[in-house]
mmCIF file of C-alpha atoms in Angstrom:
data_model
loop_
_atom_site.group_PDB
_atom_site.id
_atom_site.type_symbol
_atom_site.label_atom_id
_atom_site.label_comp_id
_atom_site.label_asym_id
_atom_site.label_seq_id
_atom_site.Cartn_x
_atom_site.Cartn_y
_atom_site.Cartn_z
ATOM 1 C CA MET A 13 7.740 56.132 4.470
ATOM 2 C CA SER A 14 7.359 57.657 7.806
ATOM 3 C CA SER A 15 5.290 60.287 9.615
ATOM 4 C CA VAL A 16 6.677 63.837 9.947
ATOM 5 C CA ASP A 17 7.296 63.712 13.756
ATOM 6 C CA GLY A 18 7.462 59.988 14.120
ATOM 7 C CA ASP A 19 4.371 59.995 16.347
ATOM 8 C CA HIS A 20 1.392 60.735 14.153
ATOM 9 C CA SER A 21 0.503 59.002 10.885
ATOM 10 C CA ILE A 22 0.029 61.232 7.969
ATOM 11 C CA ILE A 23 -2.203 58.770 6.234
ATOM 12 C CA SER A 24 -5.871 58.930 7.204
ATOM 13 C CA ARG A 25 -9.088 57.403 6.044
ATOM 14 C CA LEU A 26 -11.185 59.390 3.698
ATOM 15 C CA ASP A 27 -14.610 60.260 5.000
ATOM 16 C CA LYS A 28 -17.423 58.115 3.322
ATOM 17 C CA ASN A 29 -19.169 61.121 1.777
ATOM 18 C CA LEU A 30 -15.914 62.364 0.197
ATOM 19 C CA VAL A 31 -15.241 58.788 -1.251
ATOM 20 C CA HIS A 32 -18.746 58.776 -2.674
ATOM 21 C CA LYS A 33 -18.230 62.195 -4.338
ATOM 22 C CA ILE A 34 -14.845 61.053 -5.710
ATOM 23 C CA CYS A 35 -16.349 57.920 -7.110
ATOM 24 C CA SER A 36 -19.434 59.643 -8.561
ATOM 25 C CA GLY A 37 -17.116 61.909 -10.467
ATOM 26 C CA GLN A 38 -15.845 58.743 -12.147
ATOM 27 C CA VAL A 39 -19.205 57.596 -13.086
ATOM 28 C CA VAL A 40 -20.582 60.937 -14.491
ATOM 29 C CA VAL A 41 -17.538 62.961 -16.010
ATOM 30 C CA THR A 42 -19.119 65.133 -18.605
ATOM 31 C CA LEU A 43 -22.534 66.627 -19.668
ATOM 32 C CA ALA A 44 -22.814 63.802 -22.198
ATOM 33 C CA SER A 45 -22.198 61.024 -19.750
ATOM 34 C CA ALA A 46 -25.012 62.573 -17.535
ATOM 35 C CA VAL A 47 -27.462 62.571 -20.407
ATOM 36 C CA LYS A 48 -26.405 59.015 -21.292
ATOM 37 C CA GLU A 49 -27.106 57.622 -17.884
ATOM 38 C CA LEU A 50 -30.493 59.244 -17.691
ATOM 39 C CA LEU A 51 -31.403 58.241 -21.226
ATOM 40 C CA GLU A 52 -30.465 54.596 -20.620
ATOM 41 C CA ASN A 53 -32.651 54.618 -17.443
ATOM 42 C CA SER A 54 -35.576 55.672 -19.473
ATOM 43 C CA ILE A 55 -34.909 53.191 -22.234
ATOM 44 C CA ASP A 56 -34.835 50.395 -19.653
ATOM 45 C CA ALA A 57 -38.505 51.441 -18.736
ATOM 46 C CA LYS A 58 -41.246 49.390 -20.416
ATOM 47 C CA SER A 59 -43.326 51.033 -23.111
ATOM 48 C CA THR A 60 -46.974 51.757 -23.110
ATOM 49 C CA LYS A 61 -49.331 51.357 -26.237
ATOM 50 C CA ILE A 62 -49.805 54.490 -28.279
ATOM 51 C CA GLY A 63 -52.159 54.830 -31.149
ATOM 52 C CA PHE A 64 -51.429 55.598 -34.841
ATOM 53 C CA PRO A 65 -54.194 56.082 -37.568
ATOM 54 C CA THR A 66 -54.399 52.297 -38.456
ATOM 55 C CA PHE A 67 -52.716 50.309 -35.561
ATOM 56 C CA LEU A 68 -51.429 50.336 -32.005
ATOM 57 C CA VAL A 69 -47.835 49.952 -31.232
ATOM 58 C CA ASP A 70 -45.659 49.490 -28.161
ATOM 59 C CA VAL A 71 -43.466 52.624 -28.270
ATOM 60 C CA LEU A 72 -41.526 54.216 -25.484
ATOM 61 C CA ILE A 73 -41.518 57.953 -25.793
ATOM 62 C CA ILE A 74 -38.474 59.671 -24.208
ATOM 63 C CA GLU A 75 -38.170 63.405 -24.336
ATOM 64 C CA ILE A 76 -35.099 65.259 -23.314
ATOM 65 C CA ARG A 77 -34.929 68.935 -22.502
ATOM 66 C CA LEU A 78 -31.822 70.906 -21.984
ATOM 67 C CA ARG A 79 -31.847 74.305 -20.283
ATOM 68 C CA GLY A 80 -28.777 76.347 -20.890
ATOM 69 C CA HIS A 81 -27.551 73.653 -23.356
ATOM 70 C CA GLY A 82 -27.747 71.322 -20.329
ATOM 71 C CA SER A 83 -25.611 73.370 -17.913
ATOM 72 C CA GLU A 84 -28.574 74.653 -16.084
ATOM 73 C CA SER A 85 -30.753 71.509 -16.180
ATOM 74 C CA ILE A 86 -31.238 68.236 -17.764
ATOM 75 C CA GLU A 87 -34.886 66.881 -17.887
ATOM 76 C CA VAL A 88 -35.628 63.314 -19.196
ATOM 77 C CA ILE A 89 -39.339 62.523 -19.560
ATOM 78 C CA ASP A 90 -40.640 58.985 -20.358
ATOM 79 C CA ASN A 91 -43.969 57.218 -20.524
ATOM 80 C CA GLY A 92 -42.629 54.003 -19.152
ATOM 81 C CA VAL A 93 -44.292 51.988 -16.266
ATOM 82 C CA GLY A 94 -43.148 54.486 -13.607
ATOM 83 C CA ILE A 95 -41.542 53.821 -10.165
ATOM 84 C CA GLY A 96 -43.522 52.164 -7.338
ATOM 85 C CA GLU A 97 -43.813 53.818 -3.976
ATOM 86 C CA GLU A 98 -42.085 50.604 -2.404
ATOM 87 C CA ASP A 99 -38.829 51.615 -4.410
ATOM 88 C CA PHE A 100 -38.781 55.415 -3.488
ATOM 89 C CA GLU A 101 -36.190 54.990 -0.647
ATOM 90 C CA SER A 102 -33.700 52.898 -2.621
ATOM 91 C CA LEU A 103 -34.241 54.690 -5.874
ATOM 92 C CA THR A 104 -30.918 56.678 -5.393
ATOM 93 C CA GLY A 105 -29.107 54.330 -3.283
ATOM 94 C CA LYS A 106 -25.555 53.279 -4.104
ATOM 95 C CA TYR A 107 -25.378 49.945 -6.091
ATOM 96 C CA CYS A 108 -29.233 49.688 -5.800
ATOM 97 C CA THR A 109 -30.725 48.211 -9.110
ATOM 98 C CA SER A 110 -33.607 46.345 -10.348
ATOM 99 C CA LYS A 111 -31.522 44.874 -13.158
ATOM 100 C CA LEU A 112 -29.504 42.264 -11.290
ATOM 101 C CA ASN A 113 -29.876 39.962 -8.195
ATOM 102 C CA THR A 114 -27.071 37.607 -8.291
ATOM 103 C CA PHE A 115 -23.535 37.423 -10.074
ATOM 104 C CA ASP A 116 -24.950 34.949 -12.384
ATOM 105 C CA ASP A 117 -27.440 37.428 -13.750
ATOM 106 C CA LEU A 118 -24.493 39.164 -15.536
ATOM 107 C CA SER A 119 -24.231 36.447 -18.086
ATOM 108 C CA CYS A 120 -27.771 37.472 -19.351
ATOM 109 C CA VAL A 121 -28.091 41.175 -19.008
ATOM 110 C CA GLU A 122 -30.742 42.558 -21.154
ATOM 111 C CA THR A 123 -30.674 46.154 -20.047
ATOM 112 C CA TYR A 124 -28.554 49.116 -20.546
ATOM 113 C CA GLY A 125 -27.938 49.846 -16.798
ATOM 114 C CA PHE A 126 -27.295 47.355 -14.134
ATOM 115 C CA ARG A 127 -24.639 48.772 -11.760
ATOM 116 C CA GLY A 128 -26.946 50.927 -9.656
ATOM 117 C CA GLU A 129 -24.740 54.026 -9.709
ATOM 118 C CA ALA A 130 -26.285 56.577 -12.080
ATOM 119 C CA LEU A 131 -28.784 58.276 -9.861
ATOM 120 C CA SER A 132 -26.705 57.810 -6.753
ATOM 121 C CA SER A 133 -23.846 59.567 -8.477
ATOM 122 C CA LEU A 134 -26.039 62.313 -9.932
ATOM 123 C CA CYS A 135 -27.325 63.167 -6.559
ATOM 124 C CA HIS A 136 -23.793 63.865 -5.414
ATOM 125 C CA LEU A 137 -22.967 66.008 -8.425
ATOM 126 C CA ALA A 138 -26.299 67.956 -8.944
ATOM 127 C CA LYS A 139 -29.632 68.789 -7.445
ATOM 128 C CA VAL A 140 -31.977 65.945 -8.432
ATOM 129 C CA THR A 141 -35.674 65.812 -8.489
ATOM 130 C CA ILE A 142 -37.818 62.900 -9.716
ATOM 131 C CA HIS A 143 -41.587 63.119 -10.645
ATOM 132 C CA THR A 144 -43.117 59.570 -11.249
ATOM 133 C CA CYS A 145 -46.423 57.737 -11.538
ATOM 134 C CA ALA A 146 -46.498 54.073 -11.573
ATOM 135 C CA PHE A 147 -48.856 52.250 -13.815
ATOM 136 C CA ASP A 148 -50.915 51.241 -10.919
ATOM 137 C CA ALA A 149 -50.803 54.494 -8.952
ATOM 138 C CA LYS A 150 -53.803 56.760 -8.660
ATOM 139 C CA ILE A 151 -51.607 59.946 -8.574
ATOM 140 C CA GLY A 152 -47.984 60.897 -9.150
ATOM 141 C CA THR A 153 -45.419 61.741 -6.542
ATOM 142 C CA LYS A 154 -42.591 64.317 -6.801
ATOM 143 C CA LEU A 155 -39.386 63.511 -4.875
ATOM 144 C CA GLU A 156 -36.466 65.795 -4.021
ATOM 145 C CA PHE A 157 -33.096 64.393 -2.889
ATOM 146 C CA ASP A 158 -30.089 65.588 -1.083
ATOM 147 C CA SER A 159 -26.439 65.037 -2.099
ATOM 148 C CA SER A 160 -26.537 61.574 -0.277
ATOM 149 C CA GLY A 161 -29.552 60.382 -2.231
ATOM 150 C CA ARG A 162 -31.915 60.761 0.691
ATOM 151 C CA ILE A 163 -35.425 62.096 0.100
ATOM 152 C CA THR A 164 -35.700 65.554 1.583
ATOM 153 C CA ASN A 165 -39.093 66.513 0.322
ATOM 154 C CA ARG A 166 -42.096 64.418 -1.032
ATOM 155 C CA ARG A 167 -45.436 65.439 -2.255
ATOM 156 C CA SER A 168 -48.392 64.055 -4.344
ATOM 157 C CA LEU A 169 -48.427 65.777 -7.792
ATOM 158 C CA ALA A 170 -50.556 64.750 -10.738
ATOM 159 C CA ARG A 171 -48.969 63.386 -13.924
ATOM 160 C CA SER A 172 -49.641 60.638 -16.530
ATOM 161 C CA GLN A 173 -47.864 57.270 -16.201
ATOM 162 C CA GLY A 174 -44.145 57.491 -16.440
ATOM 163 C CA THR A 175 -41.110 59.262 -14.935
ATOM 164 C CA THR A 176 -39.324 62.627 -15.162
ATOM 165 C CA VAL A 177 -35.970 63.021 -13.806
ATOM 166 C CA CYS A 178 -34.699 66.605 -13.534
ATOM 167 C CA VAL A 179 -30.896 67.252 -12.961
ATOM 168 C CA ASN A 180 -30.059 70.947 -12.010
ATOM 169 C CA GLN A 181 -26.802 72.609 -11.839
ATOM 170 C CA LEU A 182 -24.586 69.740 -12.688
ATOM 171 C CA PHE A 183 -21.219 69.949 -10.792
ATOM 172 C CA TYR A 184 -22.423 72.647 -8.806
ATOM 173 C CA ASP A 185 -20.268 71.579 -5.793
ATOM 174 C CA LEU A 186 -17.244 70.983 -7.923
ATOM 175 C CA PRO A 187 -15.999 74.482 -8.878
ATOM 176 C CA VAL A 188 -13.398 73.473 -11.426
ATOM 177 C CA ARG A 189 -15.770 71.087 -13.402
ATOM 178 C CA ARG A 190 -18.643 73.630 -13.017
ATOM 179 C CA ARG A 191 -16.429 76.511 -14.470
ATOM 180 C CA HIS A 192 -15.395 74.276 -17.116
ATOM 181 C CA LEU A 193 -18.866 73.149 -18.121
ATOM 182 C CA THR A 194 -20.308 76.728 -18.086
ATOM 183 C CA ASP A 195 -17.522 78.274 -20.158
ATOM 184 C CA PRO A 196 -19.322 79.409 -23.526
ATOM 185 C CA ASN A 197 -16.699 77.818 -25.821
ATOM 186 C CA ARG A 198 -16.369 74.495 -23.797
ATOM 187 C CA LEU A 199 -20.089 74.303 -23.431
ATOM 188 C CA SER A 200 -20.822 74.492 -27.059
ATOM 189 C CA LYS A 201 -18.338 71.498 -27.535
ATOM 190 C CA GLU A 202 -20.070 69.510 -24.742
ATOM 191 C CA PHE A 203 -23.453 70.167 -26.263
ATOM 192 C CA ALA A 204 -22.136 68.993 -29.607
ATOM 193 C CA LYS A 205 -21.061 65.744 -27.865
ATOM 194 C CA VAL A 206 -24.549 65.241 -26.371
ATOM 195 C CA ILE A 207 -26.144 65.560 -29.796
ATOM 196 C CA SER A 208 -23.590 63.076 -31.335
ATOM 197 C CA LEU A 209 -24.532 60.736 -28.504
ATOM 198 C CA LEU A 210 -28.269 61.197 -29.025
ATOM 199 C CA THR A 211 -27.850 60.662 -32.707
ATOM 200 C CA ALA A 212 -26.279 57.151 -32.213
ATOM 201 C CA TYR A 213 -29.314 56.287 -29.842
ATOM 202 C CA CYS A 214 -31.954 57.645 -32.244
ATOM 203 C CA LEU A 215 -30.557 55.392 -34.947
ATOM 204 C CA VAL A 216 -30.341 52.141 -33.161
ATOM 205 C CA CYS A 217 -33.514 52.171 -30.839
ATOM 206 C CA VAL A 218 -36.456 50.788 -32.562
ATOM 207 C CA GLY A 219 -39.622 51.169 -30.649
ATOM 208 C CA VAL A 220 -38.174 54.047 -28.523
ATOM 209 C CA GLN A 221 -39.212 57.527 -29.781
ATOM 210 C CA ILE A 222 -36.505 59.853 -28.632
ATOM 211 C CA SER A 223 -36.403 63.600 -28.914
ATOM 212 C CA CYS A 224 -34.285 66.285 -27.712
ATOM 213 C CA SER A 225 -35.131 69.941 -27.321
ATOM 214 C CA ARG A 226 -33.308 72.861 -25.908
ATOM 215 C CA VAL A 227 -35.073 75.634 -23.922
ATOM 216 C CA GLY A 228 -34.701 78.975 -25.688
ATOM 217 C CA LYS A 229 -34.409 82.443 -24.053
ATOM 218 C CA LYS A 230 -38.113 82.851 -23.966
ATOM 219 C CA GLY A 231 -38.892 79.411 -22.704
ATOM 220 C CA GLU A 232 -39.660 77.961 -26.003
ATOM 221 C CA LEU A 233 -38.741 74.508 -26.936
ATOM 222 C CA ILE A 234 -36.403 74.194 -29.976
ATOM 223 C CA ASN A 235 -36.100 70.845 -31.517
ATOM 224 C CA VAL A 236 -32.589 69.539 -31.832
ATOM 225 C CA ILE A 237 -32.942 65.814 -32.867
ATOM 226 C CA SER A 238 -35.661 63.265 -33.038
ATOM 227 C CA ASN A 239 -36.090 59.720 -34.654
ATOM 228 C CA GLY A 240 -39.917 60.027 -35.076
ATOM 229 C CA PRO A 241 -42.341 57.201 -34.348
ATOM 230 C CA SER A 242 -39.275 54.779 -34.553
ATOM 231 C CA ILE A 243 -41.201 51.806 -36.056
ATOM 232 C CA SER A 244 -38.182 50.374 -37.884
ATOM 233 C CA LEU A 245 -34.301 50.788 -38.288
ATOM 234 C CA LYS A 246 -34.799 52.404 -41.706
ATOM 235 C CA ASP A 247 -37.543 54.834 -40.451
ATOM 236 C CA ASN A 248 -34.946 55.972 -37.736
ATOM 237 C CA ILE A 249 -32.223 56.446 -40.344
ATOM 238 C CA ALA A 250 -34.661 58.429 -42.443
ATOM 239 C CA ALA A 251 -35.717 60.660 -39.438
ATOM 240 C CA VAL A 252 -32.130 61.432 -38.603
ATOM 241 C CA PHE A 253 -30.244 61.538 -41.833
ATOM 242 C CA GLY A 254 -33.069 62.012 -44.458
ATOM 243 C CA HIS A 255 -34.945 59.645 -46.894
ATOM 244 C CA THR A 256 -31.902 59.582 -49.403
ATOM 245 C CA GLN A 257 -29.656 57.929 -46.829
ATOM 246 C CA ARG A 258 -32.393 55.259 -46.136
ATOM 247 C CA GLN A 259 -32.150 54.049 -49.682
ATOM 248 C CA VAL A 260 -28.342 53.254 -49.483
ATOM 249 C CA THR A 261 -28.168 51.782 -46.062
ATOM 250 C CA GLY A 262 -27.413 48.182 -45.427
ATOM 251 C CA PHE A 263 -27.323 46.061 -42.368
ATOM 252 C CA SER A 264 -25.430 42.659 -41.465
ATOM 253 C CA LEU A 265 -25.911 40.382 -38.461
ATOM 254 C CA LEU A 266 -22.398 39.215 -37.442
ATOM 255 C CA SER A 267 -23.238 36.595 -34.816
ATOM 256 C CA THR A 268 -25.807 35.135 -32.376
ATOM 257 C CA TYR A 269 -25.874 33.277 -29.145
ATOM 258 C CA VAL A 270 -28.397 31.347 -27.059
ATOM 259 C CA ASN A 271 -29.021 32.688 -23.632
ATOM 260 C CA GLN A 272 -30.112 30.734 -20.596
ATOM 261 C CA SER A 273 -33.792 30.769 -21.598
ATOM 262 C CA ASN A 274 -32.834 29.320 -25.021
ATOM 263 C CA ALA A 275 -33.890 32.420 -26.750
ATOM 264 C CA THR A 276 -31.569 33.630 -29.600
ATOM 265 C CA GLN A 277 -29.899 36.922 -29.041
ATOM 266 C CA ASN A 278 -27.932 39.235 -31.122
ATOM 267 C CA VAL A 279 -24.364 39.558 -30.048
ATOM 268 C CA SER A 280 -23.166 41.891 -32.698
ATOM 269 C CA TYR A 281 -25.433 43.943 -35.069
ATOM 270 C CA LYS A 282 -23.263 46.048 -37.429
ATOM 271 C CA TYR A 283 -24.745 48.607 -39.664
ATOM 272 C CA ILE A 284 -22.882 48.968 -42.917
ATOM 273 C CA GLY A 285 -22.967 52.133 -44.857
ATOM 274 C CA MET A 286 -24.804 54.113 -42.147
ATOM 275 C CA SER A 287 -22.791 57.153 -42.897
ATOM 276 C CA ARG A 288 -23.246 60.854 -43.030
ATOM 277 C CA CYS A 289 -21.178 63.104 -45.283
ATOM 278 C CA THR A 290 -20.404 66.553 -43.926
ATOM 279 C CA THR A 291 -17.965 69.315 -44.527
ATOM 280 C CA SER A 292 -15.708 67.600 -41.928
ATOM 281 C CA GLY A 293 -15.811 64.083 -43.121
ATOM 282 C CA TYR A 294 -18.055 60.909 -42.981
ATOM 283 C CA TYR A 295 -19.558 59.363 -39.791
ATOM 284 C CA HIS A 296 -19.820 55.561 -39.486
ATOM 285 C CA TYR A 297 -21.924 53.833 -36.828
ATOM 286 C CA GLU A 298 -21.349 50.402 -35.198
ATOM 287 C CA TYR A 299 -23.445 48.759 -32.529
ATOM 288 C CA GLN A 300 -23.605 45.595 -30.497
ATOM 289 C CA ASN A 301 -26.654 44.058 -29.058
ATOM 290 C CA THR A 302 -29.138 46.543 -30.425
ATOM 291 C CA GLY A 303 -31.911 45.213 -28.187
ATOM 292 C CA CYS A 304 -29.827 45.454 -24.991
ATOM 293 C CA SER A 305 -26.792 47.438 -26.100
ATOM 294 C CA THR A 306 -23.798 46.242 -24.129
ATOM 295 C CA ASN A 307 -21.289 48.190 -26.268
ATOM 296 C CA MET A 308 -22.403 51.147 -28.360
ATOM 297 C CA SER A 309 -19.388 52.646 -30.020
ATOM 298 C CA GLY A 310 -21.351 55.586 -31.571
ATOM 299 C CA HIS A 311 -19.793 57.078 -34.494
ATOM 300 C CA LYS A 312 -16.385 57.024 -36.166
ATOM 301 C CA LYS A 313 -15.403 60.107 -38.082
ATOM 302 C CA TYR A 314 -13.292 59.752 -41.290
#
């Protein structure tokens, strides 16, 4: 291979920002993948105690709000420990994560996310704001980020403990993907994939109360899916599929392993009979490592 005129190379190194944008498009490729990354970030946040009539329980509450079925904005709100001020600058940095420190940590990952790519990629693909209040903070902080993940605006703003991440205009700078996402017919299919994804998480995540609403034309919140208080697996099944399904569902633990701290961990926890009959077929759900899911296959349709 040679250059056109023999003097100048036709191969050049891509600009770093362009490289980042291309790579970001490989991390977040659809509306569902954007929701998945944000949801898993919130699931990794530690829970706070909430009260029920007769007891206290550690329940992480995650609320997802989709405006324009997610094409206008995705808002994920949790009541976790929040983000400390010392982490603001690195929050959306490429490969910045609180989940790993060394390569050896990969052998005992106990969180959904650990690559440090989600928020960085979303900043390149959408307009991102984060409103957080750490457990030891006196007041919350709202942060706005540019496409490189740098903080462009920061102000104190009251909120309870936890974090809200708002992703606006997903793929706004990628015309083809944006046009694909906002096409009414395609958007309805993308929205259905989001609900299918959330159904899988609502079923398996015990101690994580997940709810998703879409914002109506008048600003009202329309509930789409929820797993309720999420006290047990069977409660989750009843909340998502109904109490009848709860009576016929079985579980089987396939195998275990001992991690470096000698604590027994579930490697594969398969749900047998967790199916849903619809006019278009049956849905079967399989999961691995329910406590720190390393491979969630979601549903299979028959």
